Short mmCIF file of N, CA, C and O in Angstrom, two decimals:
data_model
loop_
_atom_site.label_atom_id
_atom_site.label_comp_id
_atom_site.label_asym_id
_atom_site.label_seq_id
_atom_site.Cartn_x
_atom_site.Cartn_y
_atom_site.Cartn_z
N UNK A 1 -72.82 -49.00 77.52
CA UNK A 1 -72.54 -50.47 76.92
C UNK A 1 -73.72 -50.65 77.42
O UNK A 1 -74.11 -50.47 78.86
N UNK A 2 -74.65 -51.78 77.01
CA UNK A 2 -75.86 -52.25 77.94
C UNK A 2 -75.16 -53.65 78.60
O UNK A 2 -73.75 -53.99 78.97
N UNK A 3 -75.90 -53.94 79.73
CA UNK A 3 -75.97 -55.07 80.78
C UNK A 3 -75.30 -55.93 79.97
O UNK A 3 -74.05 -56.38 81.03
N UNK A 4 -75.89 -56.57 78.81
CA UNK A 4 -75.33 -58.01 78.36
C UNK A 4 -74.08 -57.70 78.07
O UNK A 4 -73.02 -58.41 77.83
N UNK A 5 -73.79 -56.66 77.22
CA UNK A 5 -72.10 -56.34 76.29
C UNK A 5 -71.46 -56.48 77.68
O UNK A 5 -70.25 -56.42 77.41
N UNK A 6 -71.80 -55.39 78.78
CA UNK A 6 -70.53 -55.05 79.56
C UNK A 6 -70.30 -56.88 80.27
O UNK A 6 -69.08 -56.93 80.56
N UNK A 7 -71.37 -57.42 80.66
CA UNK A 7 -71.40 -58.66 81.24
C UNK A 7 -69.98 -59.65 80.12
O UNK A 7 -69.22 -60.26 80.31
N UNK A 8 -70.18 -59.55 78.93
CA UNK A 8 -69.55 -60.11 78.15
C UNK A 8 -68.40 -59.67 78.06
O UNK A 8 -67.29 -60.54 77.93
N UNK A 9 -68.16 -58.34 78.01
CA UNK A 9 -67.01 -57.68 77.93
C UNK A 9 -65.84 -58.79 79.12
O UNK A 9 -64.93 -58.37 79.25
N UNK A 10 -66.90 -58.12 80.50
CA UNK A 10 -65.97 -58.44 82.01
C UNK A 10 -65.37 -59.90 81.94
O UNK A 10 -64.51 -60.35 82.34
N UNK A 11 -66.69 -60.79 81.73
CA UNK A 11 -66.01 -62.38 81.14
C UNK A 11 -65.22 -62.66 80.25
O UNK A 11 -63.91 -63.27 80.67
N UNK A 12 -65.19 -61.76 79.64
CA UNK A 12 -63.67 -61.96 78.07
C UNK A 12 -62.59 -61.68 78.58
O UNK A 12 -61.42 -62.63 78.68
N UNK A 13 -62.76 -60.17 79.06
CA UNK A 13 -61.17 -59.39 80.38
C UNK A 13 -60.76 -60.70 81.13
O UNK A 13 -59.69 -61.20 81.48
N UNK A 14 -61.81 -61.32 82.15
CA UNK A 14 -61.35 -62.27 83.15
C UNK A 14 -60.71 -62.97 82.72
O UNK A 14 -59.56 -63.96 83.28
N UNK A 15 -60.91 -64.17 81.55
CA UNK A 15 -61.09 -64.88 80.82
C UNK A 15 -59.32 -64.48 80.09
O UNK A 15 -58.66 -65.54 79.76
N UNK A 16 -58.98 -64.14 79.91
CA UNK A 16 -58.00 -63.27 79.77
C UNK A 16 -57.50 -63.32 77.84
O UNK A 16 -56.90 -63.41 77.07
N UNK A 17 -58.90 -63.06 77.02
CA UNK A 17 -59.73 -63.47 75.81
C UNK A 17 -59.61 -62.09 75.02
O UNK A 17 -59.80 -61.02 75.42
N UNK A 18 -58.61 -61.95 74.21
CA UNK A 18 -59.47 -60.60 72.99
C UNK A 18 -60.53 -61.37 72.26
O UNK A 18 -60.82 -62.16 72.45
N UNK A 19 -60.83 -60.04 71.77
CA UNK A 19 -62.20 -59.97 70.89
C UNK A 19 -62.04 -60.87 69.62
O UNK A 19 -62.58 -61.40 69.62
N UNK A 20 -60.96 -60.72 69.34
CA UNK A 20 -60.28 -61.82 68.48
C UNK A 20 -60.36 -63.52 68.16
O UNK A 20 -60.75 -64.13 67.26
N UNK A 21 -59.82 -63.48 69.58
CA UNK A 21 -60.06 -64.85 69.91
C UNK A 21 -61.22 -65.40 70.61
O UNK A 21 -61.56 -66.71 70.36
N UNK A 22 -62.02 -64.39 71.22
CA UNK A 22 -63.71 -64.74 71.12
C UNK A 22 -64.28 -65.16 69.98
O UNK A 22 -65.21 -66.29 70.31
N UNK A 23 -64.23 -64.01 69.37
CA UNK A 23 -64.53 -64.53 67.78
C UNK A 23 -64.02 -65.65 67.38
O UNK A 23 -65.22 -66.78 66.45
N UNK A 24 -62.46 -65.98 66.85
CA UNK A 24 -62.67 -67.60 66.49
C UNK A 24 -63.30 -68.77 67.36
O UNK A 24 -63.45 -69.53 66.57
N UNK A 25 -62.64 -68.48 68.21
CA UNK A 25 -63.77 -69.94 69.26
C UNK A 25 -64.71 -70.12 69.16
O UNK A 25 -65.22 -70.83 69.44
N UNK A 26 -66.08 -69.00 69.29
CA UNK A 26 -66.88 -69.06 69.51
C UNK A 26 -67.62 -68.95 68.02
O UNK A 26 -68.87 -69.51 67.84
N UNK A 27 -66.58 -68.95 66.81
CA UNK A 27 -67.43 -68.98 65.36
C UNK A 27 -68.23 -67.90 65.25
O UNK A 27 -69.12 -68.30 64.19
N UNK A 28 -68.15 -66.53 66.02
CA UNK A 28 -68.85 -65.66 65.29
C UNK A 28 -68.36 -64.24 64.90
O UNK A 28 -66.70 -64.21 65.77
N UNK A 29 -68.38 -63.80 64.11
CA UNK A 29 -67.65 -62.83 63.26
C UNK A 29 -67.22 -61.47 64.39
O UNK A 29 -68.07 -61.42 65.11
N UNK A 30 -65.74 -61.33 64.32
CA UNK A 30 -65.28 -60.28 65.34
C UNK A 30 -66.21 -59.05 65.35
O UNK A 30 -66.40 -58.27 66.06
N UNK A 31 -66.70 -58.65 64.20
CA UNK A 31 -67.94 -57.50 64.05
C UNK A 31 -69.11 -57.56 64.93
O UNK A 31 -68.96 -56.63 65.38
N UNK A 32 -68.93 -58.45 65.29
CA UNK A 32 -70.50 -58.64 65.81
C UNK A 32 -70.11 -58.84 67.16
O UNK A 32 -70.57 -58.38 67.66
N UNK A 33 -69.21 -59.36 67.59
CA UNK A 33 -68.36 -59.09 68.96
C UNK A 33 -68.36 -57.53 69.49
O UNK A 33 -68.92 -57.64 70.43
N UNK A 34 -67.48 -57.43 68.54
CA UNK A 34 -67.46 -55.50 68.28
C UNK A 34 -68.75 -55.11 68.97
O UNK A 34 -68.68 -54.11 69.62
N UNK A 35 -69.80 -55.31 67.61
CA UNK A 35 -71.09 -54.43 68.09
C UNK A 35 -71.84 -54.65 69.69
O UNK A 35 -72.30 -53.76 69.94
N UNK A 36 -71.75 -56.04 69.59
CA UNK A 36 -72.18 -56.33 70.98
C UNK A 36 -71.92 -55.84 72.21
O UNK A 36 -72.47 -55.43 73.17
N UNK A 37 -70.47 -55.61 72.15
CA UNK A 37 -69.52 -54.93 73.35
C UNK A 37 -69.88 -53.74 73.46
O UNK A 37 -70.01 -53.12 74.09
N UNK A 38 -70.44 -53.32 72.37
CA UNK A 38 -70.33 -51.52 72.29
C UNK A 38 -71.38 -50.90 72.22
O UNK A 38 -71.78 -49.75 71.96
N UNK A 39 -72.33 -51.89 72.75
CA UNK A 39 -73.77 -51.61 72.40
C UNK A 39 -74.45 -51.00 71.03
O UNK A 39 -75.61 -50.48 70.90
N UNK A 40 -74.12 -51.46 70.22
CA UNK A 40 -74.43 -51.39 68.74
C UNK A 40 -75.63 -52.18 68.52
O UNK A 40 -76.29 -51.78 67.63
N UNK A 41 -75.51 -53.55 68.98
CA UNK A 41 -76.39 -54.23 68.61
C UNK A 41 -76.59 -55.53 69.83
O UNK A 41 -75.80 -55.49 70.67
N UNK A 42 -77.79 -56.12 69.65
CA UNK A 42 -78.26 -56.91 70.72
C UNK A 42 -77.89 -58.07 70.20
O UNK A 42 -77.70 -58.85 69.22
N UNK A 43 -77.53 -58.86 71.47
CA UNK A 43 -77.13 -60.42 70.73
C UNK A 43 -77.98 -60.50 70.88
O UNK A 43 -78.83 -60.99 71.87
N UNK A 44 -78.80 -62.30 70.34
CA UNK A 44 -79.13 -62.47 69.87
C UNK A 44 -78.73 -64.04 69.83
O UNK A 44 -78.14 -64.68 69.63
N UNK A 45 -80.26 -65.46 70.52
CA UNK A 45 -80.21 -66.61 69.86
C UNK A 45 -78.66 -67.16 70.32
O UNK A 45 -78.04 -67.67 71.24
N UNK A 46 -78.53 -68.00 68.89
CA UNK A 46 -77.55 -68.65 68.79
C UNK A 46 -76.14 -67.93 69.03
O UNK A 46 -75.08 -68.67 69.84
N UNK A 47 -75.88 -66.49 68.72
CA UNK A 47 -74.78 -66.28 69.11
C UNK A 47 -74.43 -66.00 70.10
O UNK A 47 -73.39 -65.61 70.73
N UNK A 48 -75.64 -65.30 71.19
CA UNK A 48 -75.39 -65.25 72.03
C UNK A 48 -75.04 -66.44 73.00
O UNK A 48 -73.81 -66.92 73.87
N UNK A 49 -75.81 -67.63 72.39
CA UNK A 49 -75.50 -68.82 73.27
C UNK A 49 -74.09 -69.44 72.81
O UNK A 49 -73.52 -69.62 73.86
N UNK A 50 -73.50 -69.60 71.58
CA UNK A 50 -72.04 -69.68 71.25
C UNK A 50 -71.09 -68.82 71.95
O UNK A 50 -70.11 -69.38 72.74
N UNK A 51 -71.45 -67.59 72.75
CA UNK A 51 -70.30 -66.46 73.22
C UNK A 51 -70.18 -67.45 74.63
O UNK A 51 -69.15 -67.58 75.21
N UNK A 52 -71.45 -67.20 75.41
CA UNK A 52 -71.62 -68.12 76.60
C UNK A 52 -71.10 -69.25 76.74
O UNK A 52 -70.26 -69.34 77.68
N UNK A 53 -71.31 -70.32 75.90
CA UNK A 53 -70.36 -71.38 75.47
C UNK A 53 -68.76 -71.64 75.77
O UNK A 53 -68.11 -72.12 76.69
N UNK A 54 -68.14 -70.70 74.77
CA UNK A 54 -67.09 -70.42 74.99
C UNK A 54 -66.51 -69.60 76.32
O UNK A 54 -65.53 -69.95 76.82
N UNK A 55 -67.01 -68.53 76.78
CA UNK A 55 -66.90 -67.60 78.04
C UNK A 55 -67.10 -68.77 79.27
O UNK A 55 -66.94 -68.50 80.51
N UNK A 56 -67.97 -69.96 79.44
CA UNK A 56 -68.37 -70.92 80.29
C UNK A 56 -69.16 -70.31 81.40
O UNK A 56 -68.81 -70.22 82.20
N UNK A 57 -70.15 -69.43 80.67
CA UNK A 57 -70.72 -68.72 81.36
C UNK A 57 -72.32 -69.06 81.52
O UNK A 57 -73.04 -69.89 79.73
N UNK A 58 -73.33 -69.33 81.85
CA UNK A 58 -74.73 -69.88 82.26
C UNK A 58 -75.50 -68.31 81.07
O UNK A 58 -75.53 -67.47 81.77
N UNK A 59 -76.20 -68.93 80.35
CA UNK A 59 -77.03 -68.09 79.43
C UNK A 59 -77.89 -67.30 80.57
O UNK A 59 -78.47 -66.14 80.22
N UNK A 60 -78.55 -68.26 81.06
CA UNK A 60 -80.08 -67.66 81.98
C UNK A 60 -79.15 -66.46 82.92
O UNK A 60 -79.96 -65.61 83.24
N UNK A 61 -78.17 -67.11 83.64
CA UNK A 61 -77.53 -65.96 84.45
C UNK A 61 -77.37 -64.69 83.87
O UNK A 61 -77.13 -63.92 84.36
N UNK A 62 -76.82 -65.02 82.85
CA UNK A 62 -76.27 -63.40 82.10
C UNK A 62 -77.59 -62.76 81.63
O UNK A 62 -76.98 -61.57 81.53
N UNK A 63 -78.49 -63.40 81.45
CA UNK A 63 -79.77 -62.66 80.82
C UNK A 63 -80.14 -62.02 81.83
O UNK A 63 -81.08 -60.22 82.42
N UNK A 64 -80.25 -62.87 83.49
CA UNK A 64 -81.25 -62.42 84.56
C UNK A 64 -80.54 -61.81 85.77
O UNK A 64 -81.41 -61.18 86.31
N UNK A 65 -78.97 -61.97 85.77
CA UNK A 65 -78.56 -61.14 86.80
C UNK A 65 -77.88 -59.66 87.04
O UNK A 65 -77.55 -59.47 85.66
N UNK A 66 -78.00 -59.36 88.24
CA UNK A 66 -77.44 -57.97 88.01
C UNK A 66 -76.39 -57.79 88.19
O UNK A 66 -75.55 -57.10 88.23
N UNK A 67 -76.09 -58.31 89.37
CA UNK A 67 -74.51 -58.66 89.82
C UNK A 67 -73.74 -60.26 88.93
O UNK A 67 -73.08 -61.05 90.29
N UNK A 68 -73.64 -60.50 87.78
CA UNK A 68 -72.93 -61.55 87.60
C UNK A 68 -71.99 -62.32 87.53
O UNK A 68 -71.58 -63.01 88.09
N UNK A 69 -70.68 -61.15 88.19
CA UNK A 69 -69.26 -61.44 88.54
C UNK A 69 -69.55 -62.04 89.66
O UNK A 69 -68.82 -63.57 90.35
N UNK A 70 -70.20 -61.44 90.84
CA UNK A 70 -70.05 -61.76 92.33
C UNK A 70 -70.78 -62.91 92.34
O UNK A 70 -70.59 -63.75 92.48
N UNK A 71 -72.10 -63.15 91.76
CA UNK A 71 -73.02 -64.42 91.88
C UNK A 71 -72.38 -65.62 91.19
O UNK A 71 -72.64 -66.57 91.98
N UNK A 72 -71.52 -65.49 90.41
CA UNK A 72 -70.85 -66.63 89.80
C UNK A 72 -69.63 -67.10 90.32
O UNK A 72 -68.92 -67.63 89.80
N UNK A 73 -69.09 -66.16 91.27
CA UNK A 73 -68.41 -66.37 91.87
C UNK A 73 -66.69 -66.41 90.76
O UNK A 73 -65.82 -67.50 90.82
N UNK A 74 -67.06 -65.54 89.68
CA UNK A 74 -65.83 -65.44 88.80
C UNK A 74 -64.44 -64.78 89.84
O UNK A 74 -64.29 -63.92 90.14
N UNK A 75 -63.49 -65.68 89.27
CA UNK A 75 -62.38 -65.38 90.47
C UNK A 75 -61.81 -63.70 89.36
O UNK A 75 -60.96 -63.94 88.54
N UNK A 76 -61.55 -62.78 90.04
CA UNK A 76 -61.46 -61.54 89.60
C UNK A 76 -59.83 -61.07 90.07
O UNK A 76 -58.94 -60.09 89.53
N UNK A 77 -59.13 -62.54 90.53
CA UNK A 77 -57.71 -62.21 90.73
C UNK A 77 -56.96 -62.63 89.69
O UNK A 77 -55.64 -63.32 89.66
N UNK A 78 -57.59 -63.44 88.37
CA UNK A 78 -57.02 -64.11 87.27
C UNK A 78 -56.80 -62.96 86.66
O UNK A 78 -57.17 -61.72 86.32
N UNK A 79 -55.41 -62.94 86.01
CA UNK A 79 -54.64 -62.15 85.14
C UNK A 79 -54.65 -62.70 83.83
O UNK A 79 -53.57 -63.46 83.92
N UNK A 80 -55.17 -62.54 82.39
CA UNK A 80 -54.85 -63.54 81.41
C UNK A 80 -55.09 -65.15 81.44
O UNK A 80 -54.16 -65.81 81.23
N UNK A 81 -55.79 -65.49 82.47
CA UNK A 81 -56.14 -66.74 83.00
C UNK A 81 -55.14 -66.99 83.80
O UNK A 81 -55.35 -68.70 84.57
N UNK A 82 -54.12 -66.66 84.32
CA UNK A 82 -53.43 -67.11 85.57
C UNK A 82 -53.66 -66.14 86.52
O UNK A 82 -54.20 -65.29 86.74
N UNK A 83 -53.82 -66.82 88.11
CA UNK A 83 -54.17 -66.62 88.97
C UNK A 83 -53.03 -65.91 89.69
O UNK A 83 -51.89 -66.39 89.80
N UNK A 84 -53.05 -64.66 90.22
CA UNK A 84 -52.29 -64.17 91.08
C UNK A 84 -51.95 -64.49 92.34
O UNK A 84 -52.64 -65.20 92.83
N UNK A 85 -50.68 -64.42 92.87
CA UNK A 85 -50.44 -64.84 94.24
C UNK A 85 -50.34 -63.89 95.33
O UNK A 85 -50.55 -62.91 94.38
N UNK A 86 -50.96 -63.93 96.14
CA UNK A 86 -51.54 -63.21 97.24
C UNK A 86 -50.54 -61.95 97.19
O UNK A 86 -49.21 -61.98 96.75
N UNK A 87 -50.81 -60.49 98.03
CA UNK A 87 -49.69 -59.62 98.00
C UNK A 87 -48.84 -59.89 98.42
O UNK A 87 -47.62 -59.40 97.98
N UNK A 88 -48.75 -60.70 99.94
CA UNK A 88 -47.51 -60.57 100.80
C UNK A 88 -46.47 -61.82 99.87
O UNK A 88 -45.13 -61.68 99.85
N UNK A 89 -47.01 -62.74 99.02
CA UNK A 89 -45.60 -63.48 98.37
C UNK A 89 -45.53 -62.59 96.88
O UNK A 89 -44.16 -62.50 96.92
N UNK A 90 -46.17 -62.15 96.64
CA UNK A 90 -45.70 -61.09 95.31
C UNK A 90 -44.37 -59.89 95.75
O UNK A 90 -43.63 -59.66 95.44
N UNK A 91 -44.86 -59.32 97.27
CA UNK A 91 -44.03 -58.51 98.07
C UNK A 91 -42.55 -59.06 98.25
O UNK A 91 -41.57 -58.67 97.86
N UNK A 92 -42.80 -60.45 98.78
CA UNK A 92 -41.28 -61.07 99.35
C UNK A 92 -40.78 -61.46 97.69
O UNK A 92 -39.18 -61.38 97.49
N UNK A 93 -40.97 -61.83 96.82
CA UNK A 93 -40.58 -61.87 95.37
C UNK A 93 -40.44 -60.83 94.98
O UNK A 93 -38.77 -60.77 94.28
N UNK A 94 -40.50 -59.67 94.63
CA UNK A 94 -40.39 -58.18 94.93
C UNK A 94 -38.76 -57.55 94.99
O UNK A 94 -37.83 -57.48 94.86
N UNK A 95 -39.19 -57.88 96.60
CA UNK A 95 -37.85 -58.02 97.50
C UNK A 95 -37.29 -58.76 97.42
O UNK A 95 -35.39 -58.38 97.19
N UNK A 96 -37.26 -59.86 97.06
CA UNK A 96 -36.03 -61.22 96.61
C UNK A 96 -35.30 -60.61 95.69
O UNK A 96 -33.96 -60.67 95.46
N UNK A 97 -35.91 -60.22 94.39
CA UNK A 97 -35.56 -60.02 93.16
C UNK A 97 -34.90 -59.13 93.13
O UNK A 97 -33.48 -58.43 92.79
N UNK A 98 -34.68 -57.74 94.01
CA UNK A 98 -34.24 -56.52 94.43
C UNK A 98 -32.81 -56.95 95.28
O UNK A 98 -32.16 -55.99 94.53
N UNK A 99 -33.13 -57.47 95.96
CA UNK A 99 -31.82 -57.90 96.66
C UNK A 99 -30.76 -58.57 95.68
O UNK A 99 -29.76 -58.72 95.70
N UNK A 100 -31.34 -59.71 95.16
CA UNK A 100 -30.28 -60.41 94.18
C UNK A 100 -29.86 -59.39 93.00
O UNK A 100 -29.06 -59.38 92.66
#
């Protein structure tokens, strides 16, 4: 997977989106999204711009950055768009659930 394809895949997963959802929201063909993410083709011009708009990422940062996720401070504690509680809170919730 090329750097841009990997960055798009990572950003999409962090947003909790499927390839189908990204394709529908960006008005880009699903097969095009799949080819970009699988390094079968390069994203170009308008297609890349549409994808970046949906993923709410800066096109220039996507093209130039080596550490895209860390530099843009994308919250890696998001799962399907929901923020995870702290480990302690999750532990207490599990413990309370077990007691009940």
